[in-house]
mmCIF file with all atom_site columns, C-alpha atoms in Angstrom:
data_model
loop_
_atom_site.group_PDB
_atom_site.id
_atom_site.type_symbol
_atom_site.label_atom_id
_atom_site.label_alt_id
_atom_site.label_comp_id
_atom_site.label_asym_id
_atom_site.label_entity_id
_atom_site.label_seq_id
_atom_site.pdbx_PDB_ins_code
_atom_site.Cartn_x
_atom_site.Cartn_y
_atom_site.Cartn_z
_atom_site.occupancy
_atom_site.B_iso_or_equiv
_atom_site.pdbx_formal_charge
_atom_site.auth_seq_id
_atom_site.auth_comp_id
_atom_site.auth_asym_id
_atom_site.auth_atom_id
_atom_site.pdbx_PDB_model_num
ATOM 1   C CA . MET A 1 1   ? -3.418  0.656   15.687  1.00 69.00 ? 26  MET A CA 1
ATOM 2   C CA . TRP A 1 2   ? -6.213  -1.266  13.759  1.00 67.00 ? 27  TRP A CA 1
ATOM 3   C CA . VAL A 1 3   ? -8.584  -1.904  16.796  1.00 69.00 ? 28  VAL A CA 1
ATOM 4   C CA . ALA A 1 4   ? -7.871  1.801   17.896  1.00 68.00 ? 29  ALA A CA 1
ATOM 5   C CA . ARG A 1 5   ? -8.686  3.059   14.362  1.00 71.00 ? 30  ARG A CA 1
ATOM 6   C CA . ARG A 1 6   ? -5.447  4.960   14.365  1.00 73.00 ? 31  ARG A CA 1
ATOM 7   C CA . ARG A 1 7   ? -3.270  5.469   11.239  1.00 75.00 ? 32  ARG A CA 1
ATOM 8   C CA . HIS A 1 8   ? 0.434   5.150   11.102  1.00 76.00 ? 33  HIS A CA 1
ATOM 9   C CA . GLY A 1 9   ? 2.393   8.158   9.817   1.00 78.00 ? 34  GLY A CA 1
ATOM 10  C CA . VAL A 1 10  ? -0.296  10.677  9.094   1.00 84.00 ? 35  VAL A CA 1
ATOM 11  C CA . PRO A 1 11  ? 0.588   14.095  10.371  1.00 82.00 ? 36  PRO A CA 1
ATOM 12  C CA . ALA A 1 12  ? -1.856  16.607  11.245  1.00 84.00 ? 37  ALA A CA 1
ATOM 13  C CA . GLY A 1 13  ? -3.235  18.549  8.226   1.00 81.00 ? 38  GLY A CA 1
ATOM 14  C CA . ALA A 1 14  ? -2.317  15.601  5.801   1.00 86.00 ? 39  ALA A CA 1
ATOM 15  C CA . GLY A 1 15  ? -4.685  13.903  3.693   1.00 87.00 ? 40  GLY A CA 1
ATOM 16  C CA . ALA A 1 16  ? -5.039  9.994   4.048   1.00 90.00 ? 41  ALA A CA 1
ATOM 17  C CA . PHE A 1 17  ? -6.365  7.946   1.197   1.00 92.00 ? 42  PHE A CA 1
ATOM 18  C CA . SER A 1 18  ? -7.261  4.267   1.901   1.00 91.00 ? 43  SER A CA 1
ATOM 19  C CA . TYR A 1 19  ? -6.888  1.394   -0.368  1.00 90.00 ? 44  TYR A CA 1
ATOM 20  C CA . ALA A 1 20  ? -7.554  -1.498  2.067   1.00 91.00 ? 45  ALA A CA 1
ATOM 21  C CA . ARG A 1 21  ? -11.450 -1.913  1.351   1.00 88.00 ? 46  ARG A CA 1
ATOM 22  C CA . GLY A 1 22  ? -10.394 -3.356  -2.147  1.00 85.00 ? 47  GLY A CA 1
ATOM 23  C CA . GLN A 1 23  ? -8.683  -6.360  -0.645  1.00 87.00 ? 48  GLN A CA 1
ATOM 24  C CA . ALA A 1 24  ? -10.894 -6.757  2.553   1.00 90.00 ? 49  ALA A CA 1
ATOM 25  C CA . VAL A 1 25  ? -13.345 -9.392  0.916   1.00 91.00 ? 50  VAL A CA 1
ATOM 26  C CA . MET A 1 26  ? -10.147 -11.540 -0.206  1.00 92.00 ? 51  MET A CA 1
ATOM 27  C CA . MET A 1 27  ? -8.555  -11.223 3.174   1.00 92.00 ? 52  MET A CA 1
ATOM 28  C CA . TYR A 1 28  ? -11.602 -12.225 5.335   1.00 94.00 ? 53  TYR A CA 1
ATOM 29  C CA . ALA A 1 29  ? -12.160 -15.118 2.798   1.00 95.00 ? 54  ALA A CA 1
ATOM 30  C CA . PHE A 1 30  ? -8.652  -16.305 3.501   1.00 94.00 ? 55  PHE A CA 1
ATOM 31  C CA . VAL A 1 31  ? -9.331  -16.097 7.171   1.00 95.00 ? 56  VAL A CA 1
ATOM 32  C CA . PHE A 1 32  ? -12.607 -18.038 6.822   1.00 96.00 ? 57  PHE A CA 1
ATOM 33  C CA . VAL A 1 33  ? -10.890 -20.759 4.671   1.00 95.00 ? 58  VAL A CA 1
ATOM 34  C CA . CYS A 1 34  ? -8.183  -21.067 7.225   1.00 92.00 ? 59  CYS A CA 1
ATOM 35  C CA . VAL A 1 35  ? -10.584 -21.419 10.095  1.00 94.00 ? 60  VAL A CA 1
ATOM 36  C CA . VAL A 1 36  ? -12.547 -24.160 8.047   1.00 95.00 ? 61  VAL A CA 1
ATOM 37  C CA . GLU A 1 37  ? -9.309  -25.862 7.464   1.00 92.00 ? 62  GLU A CA 1
ATOM 38  C CA . SER A 1 38  ? -8.234  -25.713 11.132  1.00 92.00 ? 63  SER A CA 1
ATOM 39  C CA . CYS A 1 39  ? -11.626 -27.390 12.014  1.00 92.00 ? 64  CYS A CA 1
ATOM 40  C CA . GLY A 1 40  ? -11.051 -30.093 9.328   1.00 93.00 ? 65  GLY A CA 1
ATOM 41  C CA . MET A 1 41  ? -7.436  -30.805 10.594  1.00 91.00 ? 66  MET A CA 1
ATOM 42  C CA . TRP A 1 42  ? -8.798  -30.959 14.190  1.00 89.00 ? 67  TRP A CA 1
ATOM 43  C CA . VAL A 1 43  ? -11.070 -33.701 13.076  1.00 92.00 ? 68  VAL A CA 1
ATOM 44  C CA . LEU A 1 44  ? -8.507  -35.641 10.847  1.00 93.00 ? 69  LEU A CA 1
ATOM 45  C CA . LEU A 1 45  ? -5.729  -35.376 13.610  1.00 91.00 ? 70  LEU A CA 1
ATOM 46  C CA . ARG A 1 46  ? -7.745  -35.921 16.787  1.00 89.00 ? 71  ARG A CA 1
ATOM 47  C CA . GLY A 1 47  ? -5.856  -39.225 17.292  1.00 91.00 ? 72  GLY A CA 1
ATOM 48  C CA . LEU A 1 48  ? -2.446  -37.618 16.984  1.00 93.00 ? 73  LEU A CA 1
ATOM 49  C CA . PRO A 1 49  ? -2.194  -35.119 19.811  1.00 92.00 ? 74  PRO A CA 1
ATOM 50  C CA . VAL A 1 50  ? 1.332   -33.841 19.113  1.00 94.00 ? 75  VAL A CA 1
ATOM 51  C CA . LEU A 1 51  ? 0.817   -33.584 15.425  1.00 94.00 ? 76  LEU A CA 1
ATOM 52  C CA . HIS A 1 52  ? -2.703  -31.874 16.139  1.00 91.00 ? 77  HIS A CA 1
ATOM 53  C CA . ALA A 1 53  ? -0.966  -29.289 18.339  1.00 93.00 ? 78  ALA A CA 1
ATOM 54  C CA . VAL A 1 54  ? 1.623   -28.477 15.737  1.00 94.00 ? 79  VAL A CA 1
ATOM 55  C CA . VAL A 1 55  ? -0.919  -28.015 13.080  1.00 93.00 ? 80  VAL A CA 1
ATOM 56  C CA . LEU A 1 56  ? -3.231  -25.977 15.423  1.00 92.00 ? 81  LEU A CA 1
ATOM 57  C CA . VAL A 1 57  ? -0.233  -23.539 16.227  1.00 94.00 ? 82  VAL A CA 1
ATOM 58  C CA . LEU A 1 58  ? 0.481   -23.099 12.431  1.00 95.00 ? 83  LEU A CA 1
ATOM 59  C CA . ASP A 1 59  ? -3.188  -22.492 11.624  1.00 93.00 ? 84  ASP A CA 1
ATOM 60  C CA . VAL A 1 60  ? -3.559  -19.806 14.568  1.00 94.00 ? 85  VAL A CA 1
ATOM 61  C CA . TYR A 1 61  ? -0.291  -18.396 13.234  1.00 96.00 ? 86  TYR A CA 1
ATOM 62  C CA . THR A 1 62  ? -1.722  -18.227 9.623   1.00 95.00 ? 87  THR A CA 1
ATOM 63  C CA . VAL A 1 63  ? -4.906  -16.557 10.758  1.00 95.00 ? 88  VAL A CA 1
ATOM 64  C CA . LEU A 1 64  ? -2.987  -13.963 12.568  1.00 95.00 ? 89  LEU A CA 1
ATOM 65  C CA . MET A 1 65  ? -0.755  -13.396 9.748   1.00 95.00 ? 90  MET A CA 1
ATOM 66  C CA . VAL A 1 66  ? -3.480  -12.693 7.199   1.00 94.00 ? 91  VAL A CA 1
ATOM 67  C CA . LEU A 1 67  ? -5.220  -10.394 9.757   1.00 94.00 ? 92  LEU A CA 1
ATOM 68  C CA . GLY A 1 68  ? -1.940  -8.603  10.327  1.00 93.00 ? 93  GLY A CA 1
ATOM 69  C CA . LEU A 1 69  ? -1.530  -8.101  6.524   1.00 93.00 ? 94  LEU A CA 1
ATOM 70  C CA . HIS A 1 70  ? -4.958  -6.506  6.369   1.00 93.00 ? 95  HIS A CA 1
ATOM 71  C CA . ALA A 1 71  ? -4.519  -4.461  9.417   1.00 93.00 ? 96  ALA A CA 1
ATOM 72  C CA . ALA A 1 72  ? -1.173  -3.157  7.874   1.00 92.00 ? 97  ALA A CA 1
ATOM 73  C CA . ALA A 1 73  ? -3.072  -2.053  4.862   1.00 92.00 ? 98  ALA A CA 1
ATOM 74  C CA . VAL A 1 74  ? -5.825  -0.394  6.890   1.00 92.00 ? 99  VAL A CA 1
ATOM 75  C CA . THR A 1 75  ? -3.540  1.611   9.096   1.00 93.00 ? 100 THR A CA 1
ATOM 76  C CA . ARG A 1 76  ? -0.956  2.630   6.353   1.00 93.00 ? 101 ARG A CA 1
ATOM 77  C CA . PRO A 1 77  ? -2.961  4.620   3.824   1.00 94.00 ? 102 PRO A CA 1
ATOM 78  C CA . HIS A 1 78  ? -1.516  6.726   0.975   1.00 93.00 ? 103 HIS A CA 1
ATOM 79  C CA . VAL A 1 79  ? -0.625  10.197  2.421   1.00 95.00 ? 104 VAL A CA 1
ATOM 80  C CA . VAL A 1 80  ? -0.620  13.740  0.844   1.00 93.00 ? 105 VAL A CA 1
ATOM 81  C CA . THR A 1 81  ? 1.566   15.877  2.983   1.00 91.00 ? 106 THR A CA 1
ATOM 82  C CA . ALA A 1 82  ? 2.652   19.631  2.462   1.00 87.00 ? 107 ALA A CA 1
ATOM 83  C CA . ASP A 1 83  ? 5.608   18.549  0.361   1.00 89.00 ? 108 ASP A CA 1
ATOM 84  C CA . ALA A 1 84  ? 5.224   14.992  -0.868  1.00 92.00 ? 109 ALA A CA 1
ATOM 85  C CA . LEU A 1 85  ? 3.020   12.055  -1.472  1.00 93.00 ? 110 LEU A CA 1
ATOM 86  C CA . ARG A 1 86  ? 3.799   8.876   0.251   1.00 94.00 ? 111 ARG A CA 1
ATOM 87  C CA . VAL A 1 87  ? 2.443   5.749   -1.566  1.00 94.00 ? 112 VAL A CA 1
ATOM 88  C CA . ARG A 1 88  ? 2.194   2.683   0.570   1.00 92.00 ? 113 ARG A CA 1
ATOM 89  C CA . ARG A 1 89  ? 1.129   -1.017  0.544   1.00 90.00 ? 114 ARG A CA 1
ATOM 90  C CA . GLY A 1 90  ? 0.899   -2.401  3.909   1.00 88.00 ? 115 GLY A CA 1
ATOM 91  C CA . ALA A 1 91  ? 4.207   -2.738  5.836   1.00 84.00 ? 116 ALA A CA 1
ATOM 92  C CA . GLN A 1 92  ? 5.948   -3.689  2.573   1.00 89.00 ? 117 GLN A CA 1
ATOM 93  C CA . VAL A 1 93  ? 6.089   -0.390  0.455   1.00 90.00 ? 118 VAL A CA 1
ATOM 94  C CA . ASP A 1 94  ? 6.474   2.991   1.785   1.00 90.00 ? 119 ASP A CA 1
ATOM 95  C CA . LEU A 1 95  ? 7.768   5.373   -0.899  1.00 93.00 ? 120 LEU A CA 1
ATOM 96  C CA . ARG A 1 96  ? 8.028   9.209   -0.596  1.00 94.00 ? 121 ARG A CA 1
ATOM 97  C CA . ILE A 1 97  ? 7.652   11.199  -3.789  1.00 94.00 ? 122 ILE A CA 1
ATOM 98  C CA . PRO A 1 98  ? 8.494   14.836  -3.560  1.00 94.00 ? 123 PRO A CA 1
ATOM 99  C CA . PHE A 1 99  ? 6.041   16.937  -5.384  1.00 92.00 ? 124 PHE A CA 1
ATOM 100 C CA . GLU A 1 100 ? 8.712   18.531  -7.761  1.00 91.00 ? 125 GLU A CA 1
ATOM 101 C CA . ARG A 1 101 ? 9.421   14.980  -9.017  1.00 93.00 ? 126 ARG A CA 1
ATOM 102 C CA . ILE A 1 102 ? 5.767   14.459  -10.109 1.00 93.00 ? 127 ILE A CA 1
ATOM 103 C CA . ALA A 1 103 ? 5.455   15.365  -13.802 1.00 92.00 ? 128 ALA A CA 1
ATOM 104 C CA . ARG A 1 104 ? 1.965   14.156  -14.570 1.00 93.00 ? 129 ARG A CA 1
ATOM 105 C CA . VAL A 1 105 ? -0.964  12.523  -12.788 1.00 93.00 ? 130 VAL A CA 1
ATOM 106 C CA . ARG A 1 106 ? -3.606  10.606  -14.574 1.00 92.00 ? 131 ARG A CA 1
ATOM 107 C CA . ARG A 1 107 ? -6.620  8.505   -13.812 1.00 93.00 ? 132 ARG A CA 1
ATOM 108 C CA . GLU A 1 108 ? -6.127  5.115   -15.318 1.00 91.00 ? 133 GLU A CA 1
ATOM 109 C CA . ASN A 1 109 ? -7.895  2.046   -14.512 1.00 90.00 ? 134 ASN A CA 1
ATOM 110 C CA . ARG A 1 110 ? -5.457  -0.850  -15.215 1.00 88.00 ? 135 ARG A CA 1
ATOM 111 C CA . PHE A 1 111 ? -6.206  -4.588  -14.596 1.00 89.00 ? 136 PHE A CA 1
ATOM 112 C CA . THR A 1 112 ? -2.919  -6.112  -16.021 1.00 82.00 ? 137 THR A CA 1
ATOM 113 C CA . HIS A 1 113 ? 0.442   -5.181  -14.726 1.00 80.00 ? 138 HIS A CA 1
ATOM 114 C CA . THR A 1 114 ? 3.503   -6.503  -16.533 1.00 84.00 ? 139 THR A CA 1
ATOM 115 C CA . PRO A 1 115 ? 6.633   -5.976  -14.398 1.00 84.00 ? 140 PRO A CA 1
ATOM 116 C CA . ALA A 1 116 ? 8.794   -3.518  -16.281 1.00 86.00 ? 141 ALA A CA 1
ATOM 117 C CA . ASP A 1 117 ? 12.028  -1.603  -15.363 1.00 90.00 ? 142 ASP A CA 1
ATOM 118 C CA . GLY A 1 118 ? 11.379  1.645   -13.756 1.00 90.00 ? 143 GLY A CA 1
ATOM 119 C CA . GLU A 1 119 ? 7.835   1.029   -12.876 1.00 92.00 ? 144 GLU A CA 1
ATOM 120 C CA . LEU A 1 120 ? 6.173   0.437   -9.433  1.00 93.00 ? 145 LEU A CA 1
ATOM 121 C CA . ASN A 1 121 ? 2.787   -1.207  -9.516  1.00 93.00 ? 146 ASN A CA 1
ATOM 122 C CA . LEU A 1 122 ? 0.763   -0.995  -6.120  1.00 92.00 ? 147 LEU A CA 1
ATOM 123 C CA . ASP A 1 123 ? -2.143  -2.870  -7.354  1.00 91.00 ? 148 ASP A CA 1
ATOM 124 C CA . VAL A 1 124 ? -4.988  -4.028  -5.022  1.00 90.00 ? 149 VAL A CA 1
ATOM 125 C CA . GLY A 1 125 ? -7.081  -6.835  -6.432  1.00 87.00 ? 150 GLY A CA 1
ATOM 126 C CA . ALA A 1 126 ? -4.911  -6.627  -9.670  1.00 88.00 ? 151 ALA A CA 1
ATOM 127 C CA . GLN A 1 127 ? -6.169  -3.069  -10.262 1.00 91.00 ? 152 GLN A CA 1
ATOM 128 C CA . THR A 1 128 ? -4.652  0.291   -10.154 1.00 92.00 ? 153 THR A CA 1
ATOM 129 C CA . THR A 1 129 ? -6.563  3.628   -10.478 1.00 92.00 ? 154 THR A CA 1
ATOM 130 C CA . LEU A 1 130 ? -4.054  6.200   -10.683 1.00 95.00 ? 155 LEU A CA 1
ATOM 131 C CA . THR A 1 131 ? -0.791  6.624   -12.573 1.00 94.00 ? 156 THR A CA 1
ATOM 132 C CA . LEU A 1 132 ? 2.037   9.047   -11.633 1.00 95.00 ? 157 LEU A CA 1
ATOM 133 C CA . GLU A 1 133 ? 4.798   9.914   -14.111 1.00 95.00 ? 158 GLU A CA 1
ATOM 134 C CA . LEU A 1 134 ? 7.968   11.335  -12.434 1.00 94.00 ? 159 LEU A CA 1
ATOM 135 C CA . ASP A 1 135 ? 10.340  13.642  -14.237 1.00 92.00 ? 160 ASP A CA 1
ATOM 136 C CA . GLY A 1 136 ? 13.237  12.023  -12.446 1.00 90.00 ? 161 GLY A CA 1
ATOM 137 C CA . PRO A 1 137 ? 13.862  8.867   -10.704 1.00 92.00 ? 162 PRO A CA 1
ATOM 138 C CA . VAL A 1 138 ? 12.950  8.220   -7.047  1.00 93.00 ? 163 VAL A CA 1
ATOM 139 C CA . GLU A 1 139 ? 14.794  5.479   -5.279  1.00 93.00 ? 164 GLU A CA 1
ATOM 140 C CA . HIS A 1 140 ? 12.492  2.755   -4.021  1.00 92.00 ? 165 HIS A CA 1
ATOM 141 C CA . PHE A 1 141 ? 13.742  0.102   -1.634  1.00 90.00 ? 166 PHE A CA 1
ATOM 142 C CA . SER A 1 142 ? 12.290  -3.353  -1.791  1.00 85.00 ? 167 SER A CA 1
ATOM 143 C CA . PHE A 1 143 ? 11.156  -5.257  1.361   1.00 81.00 ? 168 PHE A CA 1
ATOM 144 C CA . PHE A 1 144 ? 14.618  -6.815  1.522   1.00 84.00 ? 169 PHE A CA 1
ATOM 145 C CA . GLY A 1 145 ? 16.499  -3.622  1.015   1.00 85.00 ? 170 GLY A CA 1
ATOM 146 C CA . ARG A 1 146 ? 17.288  -3.973  -2.769  1.00 89.00 ? 171 ARG A CA 1
ATOM 147 C CA . ALA A 1 147 ? 17.337  -0.434  -4.317  1.00 91.00 ? 172 ALA A CA 1
ATOM 148 C CA . ARG A 1 148 ? 15.870  0.455   -7.720  1.00 92.00 ? 173 ARG A CA 1
ATOM 149 C CA . ASP A 1 149 ? 14.977  3.701   -9.492  1.00 93.00 ? 174 ASP A CA 1
ATOM 150 C CA . VAL A 1 150 ? 11.277  4.204   -10.229 1.00 94.00 ? 175 VAL A CA 1
ATOM 151 C CA . ARG A 1 151 ? 9.882   6.742   -12.967 1.00 95.00 ? 176 ARG A CA 1
ATOM 152 C CA . VAL A 1 152 ? 6.412   5.490   -13.111 1.00 95.00 ? 177 VAL A CA 1
ATOM 153 C CA . VAL A 1 153 ? 4.245   4.610   -10.145 1.00 95.00 ? 178 VAL A CA 1
ATOM 154 C CA . ARG A 1 154 ? 0.657   3.080   -10.369 1.00 95.00 ? 179 ARG A CA 1
ATOM 155 C CA . LEU A 1 155 ? -1.404  2.835   -7.402  1.00 94.00 ? 180 LEU A CA 1
ATOM 156 C CA . TYR A 1 156 ? -5.073  2.000   -6.216  1.00 94.00 ? 181 TYR A CA 1
ATOM 157 C CA . ALA A 1 157 ? -6.953  4.305   -3.981  1.00 93.00 ? 182 ALA A CA 1
ATOM 158 C CA . GLU A 1 158 ? -10.693 3.790   -2.882  1.00 92.00 ? 183 GLU A CA 1
ATOM 159 C CA . ASP A 1 159 ? -11.490 7.391   -3.571  1.00 91.00 ? 184 ASP A CA 1
ATOM 160 C CA . THR A 1 160 ? -9.410  8.156   -6.688  1.00 92.00 ? 185 THR A CA 1
ATOM 161 C CA . ASP A 1 161 ? -11.334 11.511  -7.344  1.00 93.00 ? 186 ASP A CA 1
ATOM 162 C CA . ALA A 1 162 ? -10.402 12.736  -3.935  1.00 93.00 ? 187 ALA A CA 1
ATOM 163 C CA . LEU A 1 163 ? -6.699  11.677  -4.214  1.00 93.00 ? 188 LEU A CA 1
ATOM 164 C CA . ASP A 1 164 ? -6.584  13.163  -7.674  1.00 93.00 ? 189 ASP A CA 1
ATOM 165 C CA . ARG A 1 165 ? -8.093  16.606  -6.468  1.00 92.00 ? 190 ARG A CA 1
ATOM 166 C CA . ALA A 1 166 ? -5.608  16.658  -3.489  1.00 92.00 ? 191 ALA A CA 1
ATOM 167 C CA . LEU A 1 167 ? -2.695  16.065  -5.559  1.00 93.00 ? 192 LEU A CA 1
ATOM 168 C CA . ALA A 1 168 ? -3.815  18.654  -8.150  1.00 91.00 ? 193 ALA A CA 1
ATOM 169 C CA . ALA A 1 169 ? -4.145  21.198  -5.584  1.00 91.00 ? 194 ALA A CA 1
ATOM 170 C CA . ALA A 1 170 ? -0.908  20.322  -3.671  1.00 90.00 ? 195 ALA A CA 1
ATOM 171 C CA . LEU A 1 171 ? 1.094   20.255  -7.056  1.00 90.00 ? 196 LEU A CA 1
ATOM 172 C CA . THR A 1 172 ? -0.497  23.736  -7.913  1.00 89.00 ? 197 THR A CA 1
ATOM 173 C CA . ARG A 1 173 ? 0.672   25.063  -4.481  1.00 87.00 ? 198 ARG A CA 1
ATOM 174 C CA . ALA A 1 174 ? 4.119   23.497  -4.762  1.00 84.00 ? 199 ALA A CA 1
ATOM 175 C CA . ARG A 1 175 ? 4.564   25.022  -8.347  1.00 82.00 ? 200 ARG A CA 1
ATOM 176 C CA . THR A 1 176 ? 3.268   28.433  -7.746  1.00 85.00 ? 201 THR A CA 1
ATOM 177 C CA . ALA A 1 177 ? 4.864   28.942  -4.269  1.00 72.00 ? 202 ALA A CA 1
ATOM 178 C CA . PRO A 1 178 ? 7.699   31.329  -4.383  1.00 68.00 ? 203 PRO A CA 1
ATOM 179 C CA . SER A 1 179 ? 11.091  29.683  -4.197  1.00 60.00 ? 204 SER A CA 1
ATOM 180 C CA . PRO A 1 180 ? 13.177  30.626  -1.174  1.00 61.00 ? 205 PRO A CA 1
ATOM 181 C CA . VAL A 1 181 ? 15.903  33.357  -1.799  1.00 58.00 ? 206 VAL A CA 1
ATOM 182 C CA . PRO A 1 182 ? 19.407  31.970  -1.102  1.00 62.00 ? 207 PRO A CA 1
ATOM 183 C CA . ASP A 1 183 ? 21.356  34.027  1.372   1.00 59.00 ? 208 ASP A CA 1
ATOM 184 C CA . PRO A 1 184 ? 23.922  36.293  -0.391  1.00 61.00 ? 209 PRO A CA 1
ATOM 185 C CA . PRO A 1 185 ? 27.472  35.048  -0.175  1.00 63.00 ? 210 PRO A CA 1
ATOM 186 C CA . ALA A 1 186 ? 29.571  36.488  2.582   1.00 58.00 ? 211 ALA A CA 1
#
């Protein structure tokens, strides 16, 4: 998907907001360091062919893993749909927040994120730019399936202004739309 410049889970008409550019330099630096380390290990282990092959496989795997982590961040942006906001971080976090649960959205540049109960910090480069306060808990599942309730979500977006405007417009539409009339009892 990364090579084809496609995005995962972005339906037609939804707004996609990237966060991967903030970590790109660091990821490419990791790849560069891994390649340099591979060359150094090639020189050091040239007399031990079996060990050289094992280390080469591990080095190639590491480079592919780092590139895969970055590709997951590029192809899985935050998404504003007609009824919810999906906040994501690569393949590890995908949280759907219905608009009726969002109580307040504020721009807030934070560079420190102390873990706290009921908070989810999706920082990139130790920075978040937008804070969502929820009026009720949203269940978040960790990478290993552990559930926890979240009431505050902090996230990073490259274009925080555009995400803030899209959320404001979507929240206004959601709050002013007429509620469906229930069918009368039979």
